[in-house]
Amino acid sequence: MFPGANTDRDAAEYVVVGAPLDVSTTFQPGTRFGPDRIRTFAEPFDDFDRRSGQSFTDLDVHDHGDVHAWDDAEEYLEYVSGLLSDVRREGAVPLVLGGEHTVSLAGVTAVEPDVFVTLDAHLDLRTEYAGNELSHATVTHHALETADRAVILGARAGSEAEWQRAAEPDVTVVAPEAVGDWEPAFDDEAVYLSVDIDGADPGFAPGTGTMEPFGLTPREMRDVVRRVAPYATGFDVVEVNDRDDGQAPSLAAKLLRTFVYEHADRR
Amino acid sequence: MFPGANTDRDAAEYVVVGAPLDVSTTFQPGTRFGPDRIRTFAEPFDDFDRRSGQSFTDLDVHDHGDVHAWDDAEEYLEYVSGLLSDVRREGAVPLVLGGEHTVSLAGVTAVEPDVFVTLDAHLDLRTEYAGNELSHATVTHHALETADRAVILGARAGSEAEWQRAAEPDVTVVAPEAVGDWEPAFDDEAVYLSVDIDGADPGFAPGTGTMEPFGLTPREMRDVVRRVAPYATGFDVVEVNDRDDGQAPSLAAKLLRTFVYEHADRR
Amino acid sequence: MFPGANTDRDAAEYVVVGAPLDVSTTFQPGTRFGPDRIRTFAEPFDDFDRRSGQSFTDLDVHDHGDVHAWDDAEEYLEYVSGLLSDVRREGAVPLVLGGEHTVSLAGVTAVEPDVFVTLDAHLDLRTEYAGNELSHATVTHHALETADRAVILGARAGSEAEWQRAAEPDVTVVAPEAVGDWEPAFDDEAVYLSVDIDGADPGFAPGTGTMEPFGLTPREMRDVVRRVAPYATGFDVVEVNDRDDGQAPSLAAKLLRTFVYEHADRR
Amino acid sequence: MFPGANTDRDAAEYVVVGAPLDVSTTFQPGTRFGPDRIRTFAEPFDDFDRRSGQSFTDLDVHDHGDVHAWDDAEEYLEYVSGLLSDVRREGAVPLVLGGEHTVSLAGVTAVEPDVFVTLDAHLDLRTEYAGNELSHATVTHHALETADRAVILGARAGSEAEWQRAAEPDVTVVAPEAVGDWEPAFDDEAVYLSVDIDGADPGFAPGTGTMEPFGLTPREMRDVVRRVAPYATGFDVVEVNDRDDGQAPSLAAKLLRTFVYEHADRR
Amino acid sequence: MFPGANTDRDAAEYVVVGAPLDVSTTFQPGTRFGPDRIRTFAEPFDDFDRRSGQSFTDLDVHDHGDVHAWDDAEEYLEYVSGLLSDVRREGAVPLVLGGEHTVSLAGVTAVEPDVFVTLDAHLDLRTEYAGNELSHATVTHHALETADRAVILGARAGSEAEWQRAAEPDVTVVAPEAVGDWEPAFDDEAVYLSVDIDGADPGFAPGTGTMEPFGLTPREMRDVVRRVAPYATGFDVVEVNDRDDGQAPSLAAKLLRTFVYEHADRR
Amino acid sequence: MFPGANTDRDAAEYVVVGAPLDVSTTFQPGTRFGPDRIRTFAEPFDDFDRRSGQSFTDLDVHDHGDVHAWDDAEEYLEYVSGLLSDVRREGAVPLVLGGEHTVSLAGVTAVEPDVFVTLDAHLDLRTEYAGNELSHATVTHHALETADRAVILGARAGSEAEWQRAAEPDVTVVAPEAVGDWEPAFDDEAVYLSVDIDGADPGFAPGTGTMEPFGLTPREMRDVVRRVAPYATGFDVVEVNDRDDGQAPSLAAKLLRTFVYEHADRR
Ligand SMILES: [Mn+2]
Ligand SMILES: [Mn+2]
Ligand SMILES: [Mn+2]
Ligand SMILES: [Mn+2]
Ligand SMILES: [Mn+2]
Ligand SMILES: [Mn+2]
Ligand SMILES: [Mn+2]
Ligand SMILES: [Mn+2]
Ligand SMILES: [Mn+2]
Ligand SMILES: [Mn+2]
Ligand SMILES: [Mn+2]
Ligand SMILES: [Mn+2]
């Protein structure tokens, strides 16, 4: 159980769902251990948040546990999406723990946002990767099948085709150096917020599949989460694996907590 | 390059091929780093083998390098199989470095053995695993589509259906405790030898996807390799990952060397 | 959840309880992560046991989860003991995942065995360790306050006073070299079986607090578990930490499974 | 021996004392290895400090070695406190290597400062933690039994009660974002400086018990140490464990060196 | 092969040479694994560089592989220097992967620059270290036997004698805090750029022999590489070992890529 | 200090000397951390030895600490040899903690044995390795410049020339499979016993420079140490590095303790 997520499902305002998919990870695998690592490294956090004056245990968070992954990503996403749709229908906000970035598609399908906001080192705008149309590197591309537009914060890597795609009006890319000054502008748009932990500089999150130097600081990521949370109806943090000394899962767990505190404070 | 494998392809009697497939690994992933780890931990071995009086560098081994894996296992196996068929056609013996156990199927298809001999903790006789008909857990089942019979040495785990399948006359299972006394009996049969490193007890090979206690000692595995090598026309060592301090890849590299020394000595 | 322990509490024949106590660990700490590690490394095991023809999921095992530990060992043991007494009262067999060896005392108090059988590198017959009367190094001493006698299998370390205590008639010590030939002789005695993973040689279980070379092989430990299981009404496996590549927790998980298969087969 | 601490005790201006207490660590244990790790990772540092023009080996530092810890924290602190009082009486400055944060209380008792200045992610103002009145999480609370006031730099976590306590006039909390601009204002006050390494962001010090993201940079911590050192008569660096690749102990060792250079330069 | 370095030697504009020397490493050894680690962690990088609009695979990079190191540093450097001179003669730019910093001397001898620019935590201006005149700690001293002047960026450690040497007019030291504002001023001077990965703060590059806190951020290092690349005719990145979770080799690989993109864009 | 080695130098019967030489390690470096690791993992051992009825602390062992190594192996060995000669002159038995195997030469020179007995996977009979006449791979060759004969127990690797050298009458090689039955036959010969930890199978000692599978079990090594100790006047245990989870240093520390208990018991 995610520490402090001790509310029953039917009374929950937020529902944590672990989605340990790990089939298309390109370089270093291990996202299948992501949800476990995130829950574990959330252990030492205080319940109370001084900024908002709230306690996590008062915010009605339920942990559904993991949806054990199998090899067929498409089927798996469909299943998880159904589960997250139920969460939405019951009026709760889904909080997905990845698993590879692909699992965000389950969240997007369930939440049907107008805007897909993501912290990521990569554009993830490929239409396929190594023949796979459901690779983690295609997630923003697929998210745009549901959302009207995407905002990619901290991106510093992509293919030439991806950068061309990113130049179209429905995509906003905020370079790592500009993320600190970024302010959201959402007009009555429903927002889904996806945190690919590799948006962080590898020094702060080495436990991820595809490290990309020159990334964000934890505080920059936190500030984005704070700014976006009030508008969001779905959240995930993905691409954490078990290949570090706890830096990546600790940051991931804290960003999830940040999201919940800020969202609850503004709702 | 596998240390000492410095013969040109056209003069080679043995061809090392890395097949870092890592898509169906059930528990701990990382077989994609297997070939690299095995080559690295082969570095400190002496060239000379006292038992046979041979030097590895005299035995005409070529290292083809890795066939970079992609997500579609079926296509990948077909490609690798083609490559290994070429190796066979040129009169050389393929030595495959996995990668998950599934890659043995490329070897089996290329070599077309009468007997599939495997050191493995698991029966690998499933017809599918979690919906996947090409899982590593199905490799002996598929090998029997080509080979007439299979000998599984060191097996201590399997589903009920697998054990029933194993009771049929075309499968011989040798329990871990009986491996030391096992003697091969091949009448003019062509043999393929596949070493799943998890046949070893986890103390000797922790760096593998699905550890299974109560396994073989390194010497027991060595003796099997020595006994089978004279009959074999294809060899692989698989399921090594990067999650230990070198025990698994060191053992794997040594077993490959053992195979080559013994095979060359008897040819 | 321990993999396969999917029976409801009231229908359970066996109840897994995690007891991650980690206060008196002498050398390398980390037993607080023991239950988690054991559950995780049990993942890849097959449900079916060929020896007994049984499936683990049919054996009515429930996982109670962990009793989160706090600093006061005495209070903690009392609490856990109460819980295990309930398990006993309901007719189920407790299976405790440590945590430091001290947690066996909760099991012993609940089960009230005639004989305390333990696999351990150490005698654990101290009356106190560094001033602490509830140190892990005192567990067999305290077990003898409840049990009539103790059998310590694989012991190779102890203080002079402990060896003197061990020479008394209510203690049987079986040296590591003699464990293979040991046969239990219980006349209508109720037995509690405690597996301190450091009974194994460090090569097979490096992830433990106080490694002691020249220990048991996994098969020797398995055979003891098989021989004692039919007589036992309580079981634990303790002293696993998170400081290895999975060798210790994999062995611990397998020994627990061995206990359940054998116990169920003979009940 | 701390590298360069090669002065005899009676000629010493500074005395390093290792205090590897590790009993109340909440999450990841291992502070018992802290002093060793800090000494080891101090090895590669140059003797000479360009800023002050001093060599460490000229600054009369003695290393007392470790006071081996036992389970009773209260007794242990009393013992260490006695030792540090002797150090003070001889006119030297104690430099304590933790060990959990609790060991600062030995320093505070010996030094009897007017102000307790601490770099810490946590307020440590609890009156007890999980029933333990001597938990590391109570250290600033207890320090205030001796000191008149406390300054907590970099704090970003605490319970609601702790934040209320922190609002009282004898406590100054400097948020992580404000630490860079913080200037000390001590009027003839005796100061004790305690560095809890978890004040740093986890990227810079993953080897600690309770990582807390959004923390300080090493340079921010260095600047605090430089500013406070001239006023301080006691120093410690605590909460380093052995669970990283050297980042935490390297930083800890460097901050100790920074303290000594700056203190010696101003005395 | 360095990923993307798939040009033949005779068509190459850039030639990667691995120089895994590891004989004089002072503290933590393992630079012998540096080239392998750097190549491996370059795997996940995109081929395309948005800033320059170039693809790495179009930039004519060849990977010569490693020059296996032996114990005699002098002879080794001579050999490598000869190889790099050939590279220069063929009109290509050498890109050396260390190995300890000493290997830069092979590059300097081959390239004969007017200016030796280095990112380094250390001055490396010793004339010998522990009796060794070819220690990694002497590399800038020796480089000045060929080059007219040296620029050391990010230096924060050195002996008193080194700092005195650094005060002479042929050496420019840029403190870590000033590196962000540093602009190169080269008048028709040939430049060699050497990146000692320990220039970075240990949080960003723990896998190096002699960590030194208070260092550079990855972006600061990147900006130096970008500014110097247009003037450089030789490049190396050194002092990466295998003792971290990929942070150091990932950064090293990225800085090499940064160098090539920027150099190619300006040539 | 080696745990329990608390006797003053002038009263010592045994003197522990750390010799962390690490210059010629062929594959995985790190023997410079060997003495530290061995001392650390000796911590949890009981003082009392039941077999001999002795306590380690009663056996008059002194720990001299480490002789910090520098790059020039020849000079270093000379220095250490001088120190060990002093130890001998004072009537004590030197116990050397390596460091690479080369350090045995310091022991041999000081002790001047008739027989050099070594547990080793390798013959170490080279006259030079990669041009280095003082490589760890030449140690038995050099020992035979002092000793009349050598006994190499557990050897399974060597060059062709080494095996030829080993066939001469002054060398006895005992294959790993025969070590269990080996009995020493020393007629009034002075013996030096050197334990290269790589004599063990890698499963039991992964933390060493050149792992070689199919090696000895810890008990086989123990039995050799017990049989040789009564005849020996010098002892070392070498080639332990810091690249495992404690298996190698734990075994090394235990073998040293075994030597001392047995030697003291028979003297
Ligand atoms: Mn992504
Ligand atoms: Mn990404
Ligand atoms: Mn298999
Ligand atoms: Mn298997
Ligand atoms: Mn015990
Ligand atoms: Mn024990
Ligand atoms: Mn604290
Ligand atoms: Mn803290
Ligand atoms: Mn340097
Ligand atoms: Mn440097
Ligand atoms: Mn040797
Ligand atoms: Mn050896």
Short mmCIF file of C-alpha atoms in Angstrom, two decimals, chain B residues 12-185:
data_model
loop_
_atom_site.label_atom_id
_atom_site.label_comp_id
_atom_site.label_asym_id
_atom_site.label_seq_id
_atom_site.Cartn_x
_atom_site.Cartn_y
_atom_site.Cartn_z
CA ALA B 12 35.96 -20.30 -38.24
CA GLU B 13 35.05 -23.66 -36.78
CA TYR B 14 32.92 -21.97 -34.12
CA VAL B 15 30.90 -18.79 -34.39
CA VAL B 16 29.79 -16.86 -31.31
CA VAL B 17 26.54 -14.96 -31.81
CA GLY B 18 25.08 -12.67 -29.18
CA ALA B 19 21.28 -12.77 -29.05
CA PRO B 20 20.26 -10.32 -26.31
CA LEU B 21 16.53 -10.93 -26.50
CA ASP B 22 14.76 -9.74 -23.35
CA VAL B 23 11.04 -9.50 -24.02
CA SER B 24 9.38 -12.35 -22.15
CA THR B 25 11.57 -12.48 -19.06
CA THR B 26 9.09 -13.24 -16.29
CA PHE B 27 10.66 -11.86 -13.15
CA GLN B 28 13.97 -10.01 -13.20
CA PRO B 29 14.76 -8.52 -16.61
CA GLY B 30 18.22 -7.77 -17.98
CA THR B 31 19.10 -10.64 -20.34
CA ARG B 32 19.66 -7.91 -22.93
CA PHE B 33 22.96 -7.32 -21.14
CA GLY B 34 23.79 -11.05 -21.04
CA PRO B 35 26.15 -11.31 -24.03
CA ASP B 36 28.11 -8.26 -22.90
CA ARG B 37 28.44 -9.57 -19.37
CA ILE B 38 29.53 -13.00 -20.54
CA ARG B 39 32.20 -11.56 -22.84
CA THR B 40 33.45 -9.27 -20.08
CA PHE B 41 33.75 -11.94 -17.42
CA ALA B 42 35.56 -14.23 -19.88
CA GLU B 43 38.44 -11.73 -19.87
CA PRO B 44 40.49 -13.24 -17.02
CA PHE B 45 40.47 -16.82 -18.31
CA ASP B 46 43.71 -18.39 -19.46
CA ASP B 47 43.93 -19.29 -23.11
CA PHE B 48 45.30 -22.74 -22.40
CA ASP B 49 43.22 -25.71 -21.25
CA ARG B 50 45.29 -28.23 -19.43
CA ARG B 51 42.84 -31.11 -19.72
CA SER B 52 42.85 -31.10 -23.49
CA GLY B 53 46.19 -29.45 -24.03
CA GLN B 54 44.59 -26.91 -26.35
CA SER B 55 44.63 -23.12 -26.55
CA PHE B 56 41.32 -21.38 -27.14
CA THR B 57 42.87 -19.02 -29.66
CA ASP B 58 43.92 -22.03 -31.76
CA LEU B 59 40.42 -23.40 -31.97
CA ASP B 60 39.20 -21.06 -34.70
CA VAL B 61 36.45 -19.21 -32.92
CA HIS B 62 34.88 -16.16 -34.51
CA ASP B 63 32.67 -13.65 -32.73
CA HIS B 64 29.92 -12.33 -34.98
CA GLY B 65 28.89 -9.81 -32.35
CA ASP B 66 25.31 -9.27 -31.27
CA VAL B 67 22.15 -9.36 -33.27
CA HIS B 68 20.47 -6.37 -31.71
CA ALA B 69 17.06 -7.51 -30.50
CA TRP B 70 13.75 -5.87 -31.16
CA ASP B 71 10.30 -6.43 -29.67
CA ASP B 72 8.89 -9.03 -32.07
CA ALA B 73 10.34 -12.31 -30.83
CA GLU B 74 9.07 -14.33 -33.76
CA GLU B 75 10.68 -12.15 -36.40
CA TYR B 76 13.83 -11.92 -34.36
CA LEU B 77 14.17 -15.68 -34.01
CA GLU B 78 13.64 -16.08 -37.73
CA TYR B 79 16.42 -13.62 -38.43
CA VAL B 80 18.84 -15.21 -35.97
CA SER B 81 17.95 -18.65 -37.22
CA GLY B 82 18.87 -17.60 -40.75
CA LEU B 83 22.19 -16.38 -39.53
CA LEU B 84 22.89 -19.60 -37.62
CA SER B 85 21.85 -21.68 -40.64
CA ASP B 86 24.53 -19.86 -42.60
CA VAL B 87 26.99 -20.72 -39.85
CA ARG B 88 26.02 -24.38 -40.10
CA ARG B 89 26.18 -24.32 -43.92
CA GLU B 90 29.72 -23.04 -43.67
CA GLY B 91 30.53 -26.02 -41.48
CA ALA B 92 30.91 -24.14 -38.24
CA VAL B 93 29.29 -24.74 -34.88
CA PRO B 94 27.10 -21.90 -33.58
CA LEU B 95 27.63 -20.76 -29.99
CA VAL B 96 24.76 -18.53 -28.97
CA LEU B 97 24.95 -16.12 -26.04
CA GLY B 98 21.51 -15.23 -24.68
CA GLY B 99 19.34 -13.41 -24.10
CA GLU B 100 16.30 -15.18 -22.78
CA HIS B 101 15.96 -18.92 -23.32
CA THR B 102 13.68 -18.36 -26.31
CA VAL B 103 16.75 -17.72 -28.45
CA SER B 104 17.58 -21.42 -28.32
CA LEU B 105 14.80 -21.88 -30.85
CA ALA B 106 16.86 -20.04 -33.42
CA GLY B 107 19.68 -22.46 -32.73
CA VAL B 108 17.41 -25.50 -32.88
CA THR B 109 15.81 -24.42 -36.15
CA ALA B 110 19.22 -23.88 -37.69
CA VAL B 111 20.86 -27.04 -36.37
CA GLU B 112 17.87 -29.42 -36.67
CA PRO B 113 19.07 -31.76 -33.94
CA ASP B 114 17.59 -35.14 -33.11
CA VAL B 115 17.98 -34.47 -29.41
CA PHE B 116 17.56 -31.23 -27.50
CA VAL B 117 19.66 -31.46 -24.33
CA THR B 118 19.23 -28.67 -21.82
CA LEU B 119 20.48 -27.79 -18.38
CA ASP B 120 17.61 -25.91 -16.79
CA ALA B 121 15.83 -25.48 -13.46
CA HIS B 122 12.58 -25.41 -15.39
CA LEU B 123 10.89 -27.81 -17.77
CA ASP B 124 10.04 -25.05 -20.24
CA LEU B 125 7.36 -27.32 -21.67
CA ARG B 126 4.51 -24.84 -21.58
CA THR B 127 2.53 -24.28 -24.74
CA GLU B 128 2.12 -20.65 -23.82
CA TYR B 129 2.84 -18.41 -20.84
CA ALA B 130 0.55 -15.53 -19.98
CA GLY B 131 -0.83 -15.76 -23.50
CA ASN B 132 2.58 -15.68 -25.13
CA GLU B 133 3.36 -18.70 -27.31
CA LEU B 134 6.99 -17.66 -27.62
CA SER B 135 7.80 -17.19 -23.95
CA HIS B 136 11.08 -18.47 -22.58
CA ALA B 137 8.96 -20.96 -20.63
CA THR B 138 7.94 -22.71 -23.87
CA VAL B 139 11.35 -23.34 -25.33
CA THR B 140 11.60 -27.08 -24.79
CA HIS B 141 8.04 -27.49 -26.03
CA HIS B 142 8.99 -25.73 -29.25
CA ALA B 143 12.34 -27.49 -29.51
CA LEU B 144 10.38 -30.74 -29.67
CA GLU B 145 8.71 -29.51 -32.84
CA THR B 146 12.12 -29.99 -34.45
CA ALA B 147 13.94 -32.52 -32.28
CA ASP B 148 12.70 -36.07 -31.69
CA ARG B 149 13.37 -35.98 -28.01
CA ALA B 150 14.55 -33.78 -25.18
CA VAL B 151 16.73 -34.37 -22.14
CA ILE B 152 16.22 -31.86 -19.33
CA LEU B 153 18.95 -31.94 -16.72
CA GLY B 154 18.53 -30.35 -13.32
CA ALA B 155 14.83 -29.55 -13.70
CA ARG B 156 13.06 -28.91 -10.45
CA ALA B 157 10.14 -26.67 -11.43
CA GLY B 158 7.19 -26.79 -13.77
CA SER B 159 3.42 -26.64 -13.87
CA GLU B 160 1.33 -29.78 -13.46
CA ALA B 161 0.71 -29.86 -17.21
CA GLU B 162 4.41 -29.59 -17.89
CA TRP B 163 5.22 -32.50 -15.62
CA GLN B 164 2.56 -34.54 -17.39
CA ARG B 165 4.07 -33.64 -20.74
CA ALA B 166 7.49 -34.53 -19.30
CA ALA B 167 6.23 -38.02 -18.52
CA GLU B 168 5.83 -38.81 -22.20
CA PRO B 169 8.51 -40.97 -23.81
CA ASP B 170 10.12 -38.21 -25.85
CA VAL B 171 11.16 -36.31 -22.71
CA THR B 172 13.77 -37.40 -20.18
CA VAL B 173 14.00 -35.40 -16.97
CA VAL B 174 17.07 -35.82 -14.78
CA ALA B 175 16.52 -34.48 -11.28
CA PRO B 176 19.23 -32.20 -9.87
CA GLU B 177 20.34 -34.89 -7.45
CA ALA B 178 20.81 -37.37 -10.31
CA VAL B 179 22.70 -35.13 -12.72
CA GLY B 180 26.07 -36.11 -11.30
CA ASP B 181 25.53 -39.70 -12.35
CA TRP B 182 23.94 -39.04 -15.67
CA GLU B 183 25.65 -40.48 -18.73
CA PRO B 184 24.49 -39.60 -22.21
CA ALA B 185 23.39 -42.35 -24.60
#
